[in-house]
XYZ file of C-alpha atoms in Angstrom:
343
model
C 139.098 18.737 99.381
C 142.403 19.747 97.801
C 145.423 21.772 98.836
C 148.571 21.391 100.892
C 148.410 18.501 103.321
C 145.239 17.001 101.860
C 145.251 13.212 101.549
C 141.618 12.860 100.459
C 141.603 13.463 96.697
C 138.715 15.231 95.045
C 136.670 13.404 92.430
C 137.343 14.266 88.786
C 135.867 12.650 85.693
C 138.051 9.809 84.500
C 138.987 8.817 80.936
C 135.699 6.973 80.503
C 133.511 9.797 81.704
C 133.041 8.708 85.331
C 134.849 9.673 88.525
C 138.307 8.725 89.774
C 138.881 4.981 89.739
C 139.626 3.486 93.147
C 143.186 2.782 92.000
C 143.789 6.368 90.897
C 142.411 7.694 94.178
C 144.723 5.351 96.081
C 147.694 6.489 93.984
C 146.930 10.097 94.814
C 146.519 9.246 98.494
C 149.925 7.525 98.544
C 151.653 10.485 96.946
C 150.005 13.042 99.211
C 150.921 11.002 102.298
C 154.540 10.318 101.262
C 155.390 13.822 100.028
C 154.718 16.327 102.802
C 153.569 19.674 101.452
C 152.494 18.275 98.084
C 149.258 19.631 96.665
C 146.682 17.405 95.039
C 147.097 19.256 91.744
C 150.844 18.519 91.765
C 150.229 14.872 92.648
C 147.672 14.502 89.861
C 149.977 16.142 87.299
C 152.942 13.962 88.254
C 150.803 10.811 87.978
C 149.472 11.754 84.556
C 152.959 12.652 83.293
C 154.249 9.312 84.588
C 151.345 7.570 82.845
C 152.121 9.336 79.565
C 155.756 8.213 79.683
C 154.724 4.705 80.743
C 152.312 4.390 77.810
C 154.906 5.661 75.337
C 157.506 3.197 76.628
C 155.244 0.156 76.891
C 152.093 0.727 74.796
C 150.305 -1.101 77.591
C 147.066 0.924 77.649
C 145.009 -0.891 75.049
C 141.590 -0.067 73.653
C 139.936 -2.854 71.624
C 137.086 -1.538 69.510
C 134.792 -2.900 66.820
C 132.905 -1.073 64.112
C 131.151 -1.755 60.826
C 132.853 -1.457 57.446
C 130.752 0.047 54.664
C 131.077 -1.025 51.016
C 133.095 1.540 49.067
C 134.559 3.245 52.163
C 138.255 2.785 53.020
C 138.696 5.377 55.801
C 137.067 5.283 59.237
C 137.232 7.403 62.398
C 138.070 5.009 65.232
C 135.212 5.017 67.807
C 137.470 5.045 70.875
C 136.026 3.864 74.183
C 137.990 6.513 76.094
C 138.051 10.300 76.009
C 141.110 12.498 76.576
C 143.434 9.935 74.993
C 145.668 9.931 71.915
C 146.248 6.895 69.693
C 149.895 5.816 69.626
C 149.549 3.059 67.047
C 147.451 0.120 65.898
C 148.561 -3.090 67.594
C 146.488 -5.493 65.542
C 143.410 -5.451 63.352
C 141.043 -7.927 61.761
C 138.093 -7.855 59.390
C 135.556 -10.648 59.501
C 137.790 -12.517 61.960
C 140.787 -12.523 59.598
C 143.913 -10.532 60.558
C 145.136 -7.547 58.547
C 148.776 -6.649 57.928
C 150.344 -3.230 58.679
C 150.841 -0.991 55.651
C 154.627 -1.302 56.018
C 154.358 -4.514 53.998
C 153.626 -2.358 50.938
C 157.306 -1.466 50.952
C 158.330 -5.104 50.661
C 156.758 -6.409 47.501
C 152.995 -6.124 47.968
C 152.440 -2.973 45.905
C 151.601 -4.981 42.814
C 148.968 -6.918 44.705
C 147.028 -3.775 45.586
C 147.199 -1.507 42.557
C 145.395 -1.360 39.241
C 148.028 -1.235 36.531
C 147.862 1.857 34.332
C 145.238 3.635 36.420
C 144.917 5.591 39.658
C 141.890 3.561 40.697
C 141.952 2.336 44.277
C 141.819 -1.476 44.485
C 138.650 -3.091 45.824
C 138.036 -6.417 47.503
C 138.502 -8.056 50.909
C 140.670 -5.762 53.095
C 144.137 -7.165 53.757
C 146.235 -4.150 54.843
C 145.670 -1.331 57.348
C 147.266 2.002 58.202
C 146.637 4.807 60.686
C 146.367 8.479 59.748
C 146.835 10.655 62.868
C 145.076 11.274 65.027
C 142.577 8.411 64.681
C 141.707 7.636 61.047
C 141.863 3.899 60.286
C 142.466 3.021 56.629
C 142.027 -0.335 54.894
C 143.261 -1.609 51.531
C 141.665 -2.861 49.340
C 138.460 -0.869 49.748
C 135.759 -3.293 50.963
C 133.020 -4.276 48.553
C 130.675 -5.689 51.187
C 129.628 -4.873 54.739
C 131.786 -6.469 57.412
C 132.978 -5.993 60.996
C 136.424 -4.669 61.905
C 138.040 -5.287 65.273
C 141.016 -3.060 66.069
C 143.344 -2.971 69.076
C 145.072 0.371 69.551
C 147.648 1.549 72.076
C 146.667 4.883 73.602
C 148.059 7.403 76.051
C 146.387 10.144 78.108
C 146.541 13.641 76.662
C 148.033 16.489 78.695
C 144.621 17.759 79.837
C 143.353 14.356 81.010
C 141.950 14.455 84.522
C 142.570 10.889 85.687
C 143.202 7.292 84.554
C 140.850 4.315 84.144
C 140.754 1.320 86.461
C 142.398 -0.833 83.775
C 145.637 1.159 84.045
C 145.742 1.825 87.772
C 145.087 -1.778 88.793
C 147.492 -3.459 86.380
C 150.361 -0.962 86.600
C 149.969 0.585 90.048
C 153.624 0.111 91.083
C 154.988 1.539 87.848
C 152.786 4.635 87.959
C 153.570 5.283 91.625
C 157.323 4.949 91.069
C 157.203 7.155 87.971
C 155.323 9.892 89.798
C 157.596 9.719 92.856
C 160.745 9.917 90.734
C 159.504 13.207 89.297
C 158.396 14.706 92.586
C 161.466 13.701 94.600
C 163.751 15.209 91.947
C 162.110 18.638 92.190
C 164.533 21.068 93.918
C 163.759 23.034 97.048
C 160.724 21.043 98.151
C 160.160 19.502 101.602
C 160.194 16.062 99.998
C 163.223 16.612 97.688
C 165.650 13.670 97.710
C 167.973 12.974 94.778
C 168.942 9.436 95.939
C 165.304 8.483 96.468
C 164.385 9.978 93.085
C 167.066 7.870 91.371
C 165.836 4.731 93.131
C 162.244 5.388 92.083
C 163.384 6.059 88.515
C 165.172 2.694 88.403
C 162.052 0.974 89.727
C 159.923 2.776 87.131
C 162.152 1.693 84.240
C 162.267 -1.889 85.486
C 158.483 -1.932 85.690
C 158.340 -0.529 82.148
C 160.601 -3.326 80.903
C 158.443 -5.979 82.530
C 155.260 -4.436 81.163
C 156.701 -4.097 77.670
C 157.836 -7.728 77.665
C 154.330 -8.798 78.608
C 152.850 -6.527 75.961
C 155.120 -7.923 73.266
C 154.173 -11.442 74.270
C 150.465 -10.830 73.761
C 147.558 -8.612 74.645
C 144.505 -10.211 76.176
C 141.292 -8.214 75.985
C 138.064 -10.133 76.472
C 137.990 -13.157 74.188
C 140.504 -11.873 71.640
C 144.145 -12.959 71.794
C 146.209 -10.123 70.295
C 149.837 -10.562 69.303
C 152.330 -7.818 68.485
C 151.527 -6.553 64.959
C 154.551 -7.910 63.107
C 153.722 -11.413 64.285
C 149.943 -11.124 64.477
C 149.427 -13.395 61.488
C 151.854 -16.155 62.451
C 150.703 -16.143 66.103
C 147.089 -16.422 64.993
C 147.976 -19.357 62.742
C 149.930 -20.993 65.558
C 146.829 -20.730 67.724
C 144.692 -22.378 65.060
C 143.456 -19.316 63.183
C 143.408 -18.579 59.470
C 144.685 -15.907 57.113
C 143.042 -14.267 54.068
C 143.834 -16.091 50.840
C 144.469 -12.775 49.078
C 147.153 -11.668 51.525
C 150.417 -13.086 50.204
C 152.568 -11.672 52.989
C 150.392 -13.416 55.567
C 150.744 -16.664 53.655
C 154.529 -16.373 53.685
C 154.417 -15.582 57.404
C 152.272 -18.664 57.888
C 154.778 -20.823 56.047
C 157.619 -19.417 58.112
C 156.064 -19.581 61.582
C 153.238 -22.108 61.375
C 153.460 -24.449 64.379
C 155.715 -22.046 66.267
C 155.134 -20.076 69.437
C 156.003 -16.518 70.394
C 158.052 -16.949 73.585
C 158.578 -14.201 76.166
C 162.125 -13.805 77.482
C 163.321 -12.445 80.807
C 164.132 -8.706 80.699
C 167.750 -7.605 80.400
C 169.193 -4.568 82.151
C 171.578 -2.594 79.898
C 174.300 -0.461 81.444
C 175.508 1.478 78.414
C 178.650 -0.604 77.891
C 177.695 -4.293 77.864
C 176.957 -5.746 74.443
C 176.668 -9.468 75.265
C 173.700 -10.940 77.138
C 172.407 -14.464 77.696
C 168.690 -14.559 76.935
C 166.416 -16.821 78.988
C 162.962 -18.249 78.373
C 160.741 -16.438 80.888
C 158.605 -19.551 81.417
C 161.309 -22.190 81.911
C 164.275 -20.139 83.113
C 166.547 -21.898 80.606
C 168.512 -20.134 77.831
C 166.616 -19.877 74.559
C 167.764 -22.025 71.634
C 167.074 -20.126 68.398
C 168.088 -21.638 65.097
C 169.299 -18.238 63.882
C 169.283 -14.574 64.856
C 166.234 -14.127 62.629
C 164.212 -16.101 65.183
C 164.394 -13.148 67.568
C 162.361 -9.954 67.579
C 164.415 -7.285 69.371
C 163.533 -3.648 69.970
C 165.438 -0.928 71.842
C 163.280 1.954 73.074
C 160.659 0.874 70.550
C 163.086 0.776 67.582
C 163.131 -2.622 65.881
C 166.666 -4.063 65.590
C 167.754 -5.872 62.416
C 169.125 -9.418 62.855
C 172.707 -9.732 61.628
C 173.106 -5.951 61.500
C 172.179 -4.640 64.926
C 172.552 -7.923 66.783
C 173.386 -11.613 66.490
C 172.313 -14.550 68.656
C 173.803 -18.022 69.002
C 171.863 -21.264 69.414
C 172.857 -21.143 73.089
C 170.924 -17.904 73.571
C 173.931 -15.558 73.683
C 172.829 -12.253 72.134
C 175.449 -9.722 71.037
C 174.504 -6.144 70.175
C 176.572 -4.245 67.617
C 176.224 -1.165 69.824
C 175.598 -1.395 73.550
C 172.094 -0.202 74.524
C 172.026 2.924 76.675
C 171.749 2.436 80.436
C 168.174 3.711 80.520
C 167.059 1.936 77.329
C 163.991 -0.311 77.349
C 165.006 -3.518 75.559
C 162.321 -6.006 74.515
C 163.133 -9.468 73.162
C 160.831 -12.164 71.800
C 161.791 -15.615 70.576
C 159.441 -16.299 67.684
C 160.764 -19.708 66.763
C 159.883 -21.698 69.875
C 158.070 -25.004 69.284
C 154.470 -25.105 70.440
C 154.773 -28.753 71.452
């Protein structure tokens, strides 16, 4: 039953082809009960819009898929486990259990490793680099010469016409989705539930939840038995955990040399206000300030844009980070310490 005053949501196919997850139904019930006069259609739309923004900010909805590589084929349509979703980016990828590097490394000295001098022939051999062609074409270089298995973790978001969300999202990020939806609804003018102060409070809660989720995402993804690290540090984190890298991938070897025996440490979230440039960064596990050897030991992003050490920020060995330009008040800032000792 739907319509004004209804607090028993109807059942609609979810992103995996079933009906509403229990979490999504409970989210709808909360919204319908808290916002008098709200229709189920409005509640559903506000939740899905909040989920879209949440996924864009955090990349926390992860689909881990595996598929077979065919000799001589370099391009593959990703067999996503969900429908009504759009791929945001590839988080990490491996072939035969060995991690691949993002294609951005081709801009930093690897071109010679993957080209045939004097010809336009595509290189062949064990894949070492991946890229994504929108919307969901996964490319590997070199082109494989033997059958193998690829495992790819992708961040996805619901498309505009999605009907609901899977249990994975609603259970892990219930508070964030509820706050995001409420902030939208309460800000709508001329409604029985309109409240600008309450909308601002819910928006602050939503952004704080996004920061916490993004920090967890940057630390690592855990899906089944696979430990996924953020793509730029996938190789070094895998080595730190006892994994290996392909011998042909020189950039992975250099990453191994740089970060072998090191951990990727999550830090406590900071809350920018638009003016402050100096923050003390703390280890989220111990509560003590981090102790990086140099600014290059930190991975910092602002609203998903990677910051350059020494240019966009500096950090002392006492964990005092100084931004060149103060992050905006509503910016999502994510910080990882990638030089922490494992022992």
